[in-house]
CSV table of N, CA and C in Angstrom, one decimal:
chain,number,residue,atom,x,y,z
Z,1,MET,N,47.2,-27.2,-16.5
Z,1,MET,CA,46.0,-26.8,-16.3
Z,1,MET,C,45.8,-26.1,-14.8
Z,2,ASN,N,45.0,-25.1,-15.0
Z,2,ASN,CA,44.9,-24.3,-13.8
Z,2,ASN,C,44.0,-25.1,-12.7
Z,3,ALA,N,44.7,-25.1,-11.5
Z,3,ALA,CA,44.1,-26.0,-10.3
Z,3,ALA,C,42.6,-25.1,-9.9
Z,4,ASP,N,42.5,-24.1,-10.3
Z,4,ASP,CA,41.3,-23.3,-9.7
Z,4,ASP,C,40.2,-23.7,-10.6
Z,5,TYR,N,40.4,-24.5,-11.7
Z,5,TYR,CA,39.4,-24.9,-12.7
Z,5,TYR,C,38.5,-26.1,-12.1
Z,6,LYS,N,39.1,-27.0,-11.2
Z,6,LYS,CA,38.4,-27.8,-10.9
Z,6,LYS,C,37.0,-27.9,-10.5
Z,7,SER,N,36.6,-26.7,-9.8
Z,7,SER,CA,35.0,-26.8,-9.4
Z,7,SER,C,34.2,-26.4,-10.7
Z,8,CYS,N,34.8,-25.7,-11.4
Z,8,CYS,CA,34.3,-25.3,-12.9
Z,8,CYS,C,34.2,-26.4,-13.7
Z,9,LEU,N,35.1,-27.2,-13.8
Z,9,LEU,CA,35.2,-28.4,-14.6
Z,9,LEU,C,34.0,-29.3,-14.2
Z,10,SER,N,33.9,-29.5,-12.9
Z,10,SER,CA,33.0,-30.4,-12.5
Z,10,SER,C,31.4,-29.8,-12.7
Z,11,ALA,N,31.2,-28.5,-12.6
Z,11,ALA,CA,30.0,-27.8,-13.0
Z,11,ALA,C,29.5,-28.2,-14.3
Z,12,LEU,N,30.5,-27.9,-15.2
Z,12,LEU,CA,30.4,-28.1,-16.7
Z,12,LEU,C,30.1,-29.4,-17.0
Z,13,GLU,N,30.6,-30.3,-16.5
Z,13,GLU,CA,30.5,-31.9,-16.7
Z,13,GLU,C,28.9,-32.3,-16.2
Z,14,ARG,N,28.4,-31.8,-15.1
Z,14,ARG,CA,27.0,-31.9,-14.6
Z,14,ARG,C,26.3,-31.1,-15.4
Z,15,CYS,N,26.5,-30.0,-15.9
Z,15,CYS,CA,25.6,-29.4,-16.8
Z,15,CYS,C,25.5,-29.9,-18.2
Z,16,ARG,N,26.5,-30.6,-18.5
Z,16,ARG,CA,26.5,-31.0,-20.0
Z,16,ARG,C,25.6,-32.4,-19.7
Z,17,GLU,N,25.5,-33.1,-18.8
Z,17,GLU,CA,25.0,-34.2,-18.5
Z,17,GLU,C,23.4,-34.0,-18.5
Z,18,ALA,N,23.1,-32.9,-17.5
Z,18,ALA,CA,21.6,-32.7,-17.5
Z,18,ALA,C,21.1,-32.2,-18.5
Z,19,CYS,N,21.9,-31.4,-19.4
Z,19,CYS,CA,21.4,-30.9,-20.7
Z,19,CYS,C,21.0,-32.1,-21.9
Z,20,ASN,N,21.7,-33.1,-21.6
Z,20,ASN,CA,21.6,-34.0,-22.6
Z,20,ASN,C,20.5,-35.0,-21.9
Z,21,VAL,N,20.1,-35.2,-20.7
Z,21,VAL,CA,19.3,-36.0,-20.1
Z,21,VAL,C,17.8,-35.2,-20.3
Z,22,CYS,N,18.0,-33.9,-20.3
Z,22,CYS,CA,16.7,-32.8,-20.4
Z,22,CYS,C,16.5,-32.8,-22.2
Z,23,TYR,N,17.5,-32.9,-22.9
Z,23,TYR,CA,17.2,-32.9,-24.5
Z,23,TYR,C,16.5,-34.2,-24.9
Z,24,HIS,N,17.0,-35.5,-24.3
Z,24,HIS,CA,16.1,-36.7,-24.6
Z,24,HIS,C,14.8,-36.8,-24.0
Z,25,ALA,N,14.7,-36.5,-23.0
Z,25,ALA,CA,13.4,-36.4,-22.3
Z,25,ALA,C,12.3,-35.5,-23.0
Z,26,CYS,N,13.0,-34.2,-23.5
Z,26,CYS,CA,12.2,-33.2,-24.1
Z,26,CYS,C,11.6,-33.8,-25.5
Z,27,LEU,N,12.4,-34.7,-26.2
Z,27,LEU,CA,12.1,-35.3,-27.3
Z,27,LEU,C,11.0,-36.2,-27.2
Z,28,LYS,N,10.9,-36.8,-26.1
Z,28,LYS,CA,9.7,-37.8,-25.9
Z,28,LYS,C,8.5,-37.3,-25.2
Z,29,GLU,N,8.5,-35.9,-25.1
Z,29,GLU,CA,7.4,-35.1,-24.6
Z,29,GLU,C,6.2,-35.3,-25.5
Z,30,GLU,N,4.9,-35.7,-25.2
Z,30,GLU,CA,3.7,-35.4,-25.9
Z,30,GLU,C,3.8,-34.2,-27.0
Z,31,LYS,N,4.0,-33.2,-26.2
Z,31,LYS,CA,4.1,-31.8,-27.0
Z,31,LYS,C,5.5,-31.5,-27.2
Z,32,PRO,N,6.2,-31.7,-28.2
Z,32,PRO,CA,7.8,-31.1,-28.3
Z,32,PRO,C,8.2,-29.7,-27.8
Z,33,MET,N,9.1,-29.7,-27.0
Z,33,MET,CA,9.5,-28.4,-26.5
Z,33,MET,C,10.5,-27.8,-27.3
Z,34,MET,N,10.4,-27.5,-28.4
Z,34,MET,CA,11.5,-27.2,-29.4
Z,34,MET,C,12.4,-26.2,-28.9
Z,35,LYS,N,12.1,-25.0,-28.2
Z,35,LYS,CA,13.1,-24.1,-27.6
Z,35,LYS,C,14.2,-24.9,-26.6
Z,36,SER,N,13.5,-25.5,-25.7
Z,36,SER,CA,14.4,-26.4,-24.7
Z,36,SER,C,15.1,-27.4,-25.4
Z,37,ILE,N,14.8,-28.1,-26.4
Z,37,ILE,CA,15.7,-29.1,-27.2
Z,37,ILE,C,16.9,-28.5,-27.8
Z,38,GLU,N,16.5,-27.1,-28.6
Z,38,GLU,CA,17.4,-26.3,-29.1
Z,38,GLU,C,18.6,-25.8,-28.2
Z,39,LEU,N,18.1,-25.4,-27.1
Z,39,LEU,CA,19.0,-24.7,-25.9
Z,39,LEU,C,19.7,-25.8,-25.3
Z,40,ASP,N,19.3,-27.1,-24.9
Z,40,ASP,CA,19.7,-28.0,-24.4
Z,40,ASP,C,21.2,-28.5,-25.3
Z,41,ARG,N,20.6,-28.7,-26.5
Z,41,ARG,CA,21.9,-28.9,-27.3
Z,41,ARG,C,23.0,-28.1,-27.4
Z,42,GLU,N,22.6,-26.7,-27.6
Z,42,GLU,CA,23.4,-25.9,-27.5
Z,42,GLU,C,24.5,-25.8,-26.2
Z,43,CYS,N,23.9,-25.9,-25.2
Z,43,CYS,CA,24.2,-25.6,-23.7
Z,43,CYS,C,25.4,-27.0,-23.5
Z,44,ALA,N,24.8,-28.2,-23.9
Z,44,ALA,CA,25.7,-29.5,-23.9
Z,44,ALA,C,27.0,-29.4,-24.7
Z,45,ASP,N,26.6,-29.0,-25.8
Z,45,ASP,CA,28.0,-28.6,-26.8
Z,45,ASP,C,28.9,-27.6,-26.2
Z,46,ILE,N,28.7,-26.6,-25.7
Z,46,ILE,CA,29.4,-25.3,-25.2
Z,46,ILE,C,30.0,-25.9,-24.0
Z,47,CYS,N,29.4,-26.6,-23.0
Z,47,CYS,CA,30.0,-27.2,-21.7
Z,47,CYS,C,31.1,-28.1,-22.2
Z,48,ALA,N,30.8,-29.2,-23.1
Z,48,ALA,CA,32.0,-29.9,-23.7
Z,48,ALA,C,32.9,-29.1,-24.3
Z,49,TYR,N,32.9,-28.4,-25.1
Z,49,TYR,CA,33.9,-27.3,-25.6
Z,49,TYR,C,34.7,-26.5,-24.6
Z,50,THR,N,34.0,-26.3,-23.6
Z,50,THR,CA,34.6,-25.4,-22.6
Z,50,THR,C,35.7,-26.1,-21.9
Z,51,ILE,N,35.2,-27.4,-21.4
Z,51,ILE,CA,35.8,-28.4,-20.9
Z,51,ILE,C,37.4,-28.5,-21.7
Z,52,HIS,N,37.1,-29.0,-22.9
Z,52,HIS,CA,38.2,-29.2,-23.8
Z,52,HIS,C,39.1,-27.9,-24.1
Z,53,ALA,N,38.7,-26.7,-23.9
Z,53,ALA,CA,39.4,-25.7,-24.0
Z,53,ALA,C,40.3,-25.3,-22.6
Z,54,MET,N,39.6,-25.5,-21.6
Z,54,MET,CA,40.3,-25.5,-20.3
Z,54,MET,C,41.3,-26.5,-20.1
Z,55,GLU,N,41.0,-27.8,-20.5
Z,55,GLU,CA,42.1,-28.8,-20.3
Z,55,GLU,C,43.2,-28.6,-21.2
Z,56,ARG,N,43.3,-27.9,-22.1
Z,56,ARG,CA,44.5,-27.6,-23.1
Z,56,ARG,C,45.1,-26.0,-23.0
Z,57,SER,N,44.5,-25.4,-21.9
Z,57,SER,CA,44.6,-24.1,-21.4
Z,57,SER,C,44.7,-23.1,-22.8
Z,58,SER,N,43.8,-23.1,-23.2
Z,58,SER,CA,43.5,-22.3,-24.6
Z,58,SER,C,43.8,-20.8,-24.4
Z,59,LYS,N,44.1,-20.1,-25.1
Z,59,LYS,CA,44.5,-18.7,-24.9
Z,59,LYS,C,43.1,-18.0,-25.1
Z,60,PHE,N,42.1,-18.5,-25.6
Z,60,PHE,CA,40.7,-17.9,-25.7
Z,60,PHE,C,39.7,-18.4,-24.4
Z,61,VAL,N,40.2,-19.2,-23.4
Z,61,VAL,CA,39.4,-19.7,-22.5
Z,61,VAL,C,38.8,-18.7,-21.6
Z,62,GLN,N,39.1,-17.4,-21.6
Z,62,GLN,CA,38.0,-16.4,-20.9
Z,62,GLN,C,37.0,-16.1,-21.8
Z,63,ARG,N,36.9,-15.9,-22.9
Z,63,ARG,CA,36.0,-15.4,-23.8
Z,63,ARG,C,35.1,-16.8,-23.8
Z,64,ILE,N,35.6,-18.0,-23.8
Z,64,ILE,CA,34.9,-19.1,-24.1
Z,64,ILE,C,33.9,-19.5,-22.7
Z,65,LEU,N,34.5,-19.0,-21.6
Z,65,LEU,CA,33.9,-19.2,-20.4
Z,65,LEU,C,32.9,-18.2,-20.4
Z,66,SER,N,33.0,-17.0,-20.9
Z,66,SER,CA,32.0,-15.8,-20.8
Z,66,SER,C,30.8,-16.4,-21.9
Z,67,LEU,N,31.2,-16.9,-23.0
Z,67,LEU,CA,30.0,-17.4,-23.8
Z,67,LEU,C,29.4,-18.6,-23.2
Z,68,CYS,N,29.9,-19.5,-22.5
Z,68,CYS,CA,29.4,-20.5,-22.0
Z,68,CYS,C,28.4,-20.2,-20.8
Z,69,ALA,N,28.7,-19.1,-20.1
Z,69,ALA,CA,28.0,-18.7,-19.0
Z,69,ALA,C,26.6,-18.1,-19.7
Z,70,GLU,N,26.7,-17.4,-20.6
Z,70,GLU,CA,25.8,-16.9,-21.4
Z,70,GLU,C,24.7,-17.7,-21.7
Z,71,ILE,N,25.1,-18.9,-22.4
Z,71,ILE,CA,24.3,-20.0,-23.1
Z,71,ILE,C,23.5,-20.9,-21.8
Z,72,CYS,N,24.4,-20.9,-20.9
Z,72,CYS,CA,23.9,-21.5,-19.8
Z,72,CYS,C,22.9,-20.8,-19.1
Z,73,ASP,N,23.0,-19.7,-18.8
Z,73,ASP,CA,21.9,-18.8,-18.4
Z,73,ASP,C,20.4,-18.8,-19.3
Z,74,ALA,N,20.7,-18.9,-20.5
Z,74,ALA,CA,19.7,-18.9,-21.6
Z,74,ALA,C,18.9,-20.1,-21.5
Z,75,CYS,N,19.7,-21.6,-21.3
Z,75,CYS,CA,19.1,-22.7,-21.2
Z,75,CYS,C,18.4,-22.7,-20.0
Z,76,GLY,N,19.0,-22.2,-19.0
Z,76,GLY,CA,18.4,-22.5,-17.5
Z,76,GLY,C,17.1,-21.7,-17.4
Z,77,ALA,N,17.2,-20.6,-18.1
Z,77,ALA,CA,15.8,-19.6,-18.0
Z,77,ALA,C,14.8,-20.3,-18.8
Z,78,GLU,N,15.2,-21.0,-19.9
Z,78,GLU,CA,14.1,-21.8,-20.4
Z,78,GLU,C,13.5,-22.9,-19.9
Z,79,CYS,N,14.4,-23.8,-19.3
Z,79,CYS,CA,14.2,-25.0,-18.6
Z,79,CYS,C,13.4,-24.5,-17.4
Z,80,HIS,N,13.7,-23.5,-16.8
Z,80,HIS,CA,13.2,-23.1,-15.3
Z,80,HIS,C,11.5,-22.9,-15.6
Z,81,SER,N,11.3,-22.8,-16.9
Z,81,SER,CA,9.9,-22.2,-17.3
Z,81,SER,C,8.9,-23.5,-17.5
Z,82,HIS,N,9.5,-24.7,-17.3
Z,82,HIS,CA,8.7,-25.9,-17.4
Z,82,HIS,C,8.6,-26.5,-16.1
Z,83,ASP,N,7.9,-27.4,-16.0
Z,83,ASP,CA,7.4,-28.3,-14.7
Z,83,ASP,C,7.9,-29.5,-14.6
Z,84,GLN,N,8.4,-30.0,-15.8
Z,84,GLN,CA,8.9,-31.3,-15.6
Z,84,GLN,C,10.3,-31.4,-15.0
Z,85,GLN,N,10.4,-32.4,-14.1
Z,85,GLN,CA,11.6,-32.6,-13.3
Z,85,GLN,C,12.9,-32.6,-14.2
Z,86,HIS,N,13.0,-33.2,-15.2
Z,86,HIS,CA,14.2,-32.9,-16.0
Z,86,HIS,C,14.5,-31.8,-16.6
Z,87,CYS,N,13.5,-30.9,-16.6
Z,87,CYS,CA,13.8,-29.3,-17.0
Z,87,CYS,C,14.4,-28.6,-15.6
Z,88,ARG,N,13.9,-29.0,-14.6
Z,88,ARG,CA,14.1,-28.3,-13.2
Z,88,ARG,C,15.7,-28.6,-12.8
Z,89,ASP,N,15.9,-29.9,-13.0
Z,89,ASP,CA,17.3,-30.3,-12.9
Z,89,ASP,C,18.2,-29.7,-13.8
Z,90,CYS,N,18.0,-29.6,-15.3
Z,90,CYS,CA,18.5,-28.9,-16.0
Z,90,CYS,C,18.9,-27.4,-15.6
Z,91,ALA,N,17.9,-26.8,-15.3
Z,91,ALA,CA,18.0,-25.4,-15.1
Z,91,ALA,C,18.8,-25.3,-13.9
Z,92,GLU,N,18.7,-26.0,-13.0
Z,92,GLU,CA,19.7,-25.7,-11.6
Z,92,GLU,C,21.2,-26.1,-12.1
Z,93,ALA,N,21.5,-27.1,-12.9
Z,93,ALA,CA,22.7,-27.5,-13.3
Z,93,ALA,C,23.2,-26.3,-14.2
Z,94,CYS,N,22.5,-25.6,-15.0
Z,94,CYS,CA,22.9,-24.5,-15.8
Z,94,CYS,C,23.0,-23.3,-15.0
Z,95,PHE,N,22.5,-23.0,-14.1
Z,95,PHE,CA,22.4,-21.8,-13.3
Z,95,PHE,C,23.9,-21.9,-12.4
Z,96,LYS,N,24.1,-23.2,-12.0
Z,96,LYS,CA,25.3,-23.2,-11.1
Z,96,LYS,C,26.5,-23.2,-12.2
Z,97,CYS,N,26.5,-23.7,-13.3
Z,97,CYS,CA,27.4,-23.8,-14.3
Z,97,CYS,C,28.0,-22.2,-14.7
Z,98,ALA,N,26.7,-21.5,-15.0
Z,98,ALA,CA,27.2,-20.1,-15.4
Z,98,ALA,C,27.8,-19.3,-14.3
Z,99,GLU,N,27.5,-19.7,-13.0
Z,99,GLU,CA,27.9,-19.0,-12.0
Z,99,GLU,C,29.6,-19.3,-11.8
Z,100,GLU,N,29.8,-20.6,-11.9
Z,100,GLU,CA,31.2,-21.3,-11.7
Z,100,GLU,C,31.9,-20.6,-12.9
Z,101,CYS,N,31.5,-20.6,-14.0
Z,101,CYS,CA,32.4,-20.0,-15.3
Z,101,CYS,C,32.6,-18.6,-15.1
Z,102,ARG,N,31.6,-17.8,-14.6
Z,102,ARG,CA,31.9,-16.3,-14.4
Z,102,ARG,C,32.7,-16.0,-13.2
Z,103,MET,N,33.1,-16.8,-12.2
Z,103,MET,CA,34.0,-16.7,-11.4
Z,103,MET,C,35.4,-17.0,-11.8
Z,104,LEU,N,35.4,-17.4,-12.8
Z,104,LEU,CA,36.9,-17.5,-13.4
Z,104,LEU,C,37.2,-16.7,-14.4
Z,105,VAL,N,36.2,-15.7,-15.0
Z,105,VAL,CA,36.2,-14.8,-16.0
Z,105,VAL,C,36.9,-13.5,-15.1
Z,106,THR,N,37.9,-13.0,-15.9
Z,106,THR,CA,38.8,-12.0,-15.0
Z,106,THR,C,38.4,-10.6,-15.8
């Protein structure tokens, strides 16, 4: 595995975790936040998949990183539009992850 991946892998794991926390918190909100719930799930899943692809040095890792950044940006934008702390934390993690993924796309 490429040594340059360390920072990105850390950001991916933080993002996956933040999305899962946000997902579960959104399910418990008085008024369900369906778009956030959907994007949290998508983002957590792509982050987990990207980690696996990087760990096995997939020949598709560049495209996967690019897609991951796109999904992280979408999730971050949605969560950023809400006032709940779990959403703000998720948005921050998503934007950082997208940035880290893009730094590895050549």
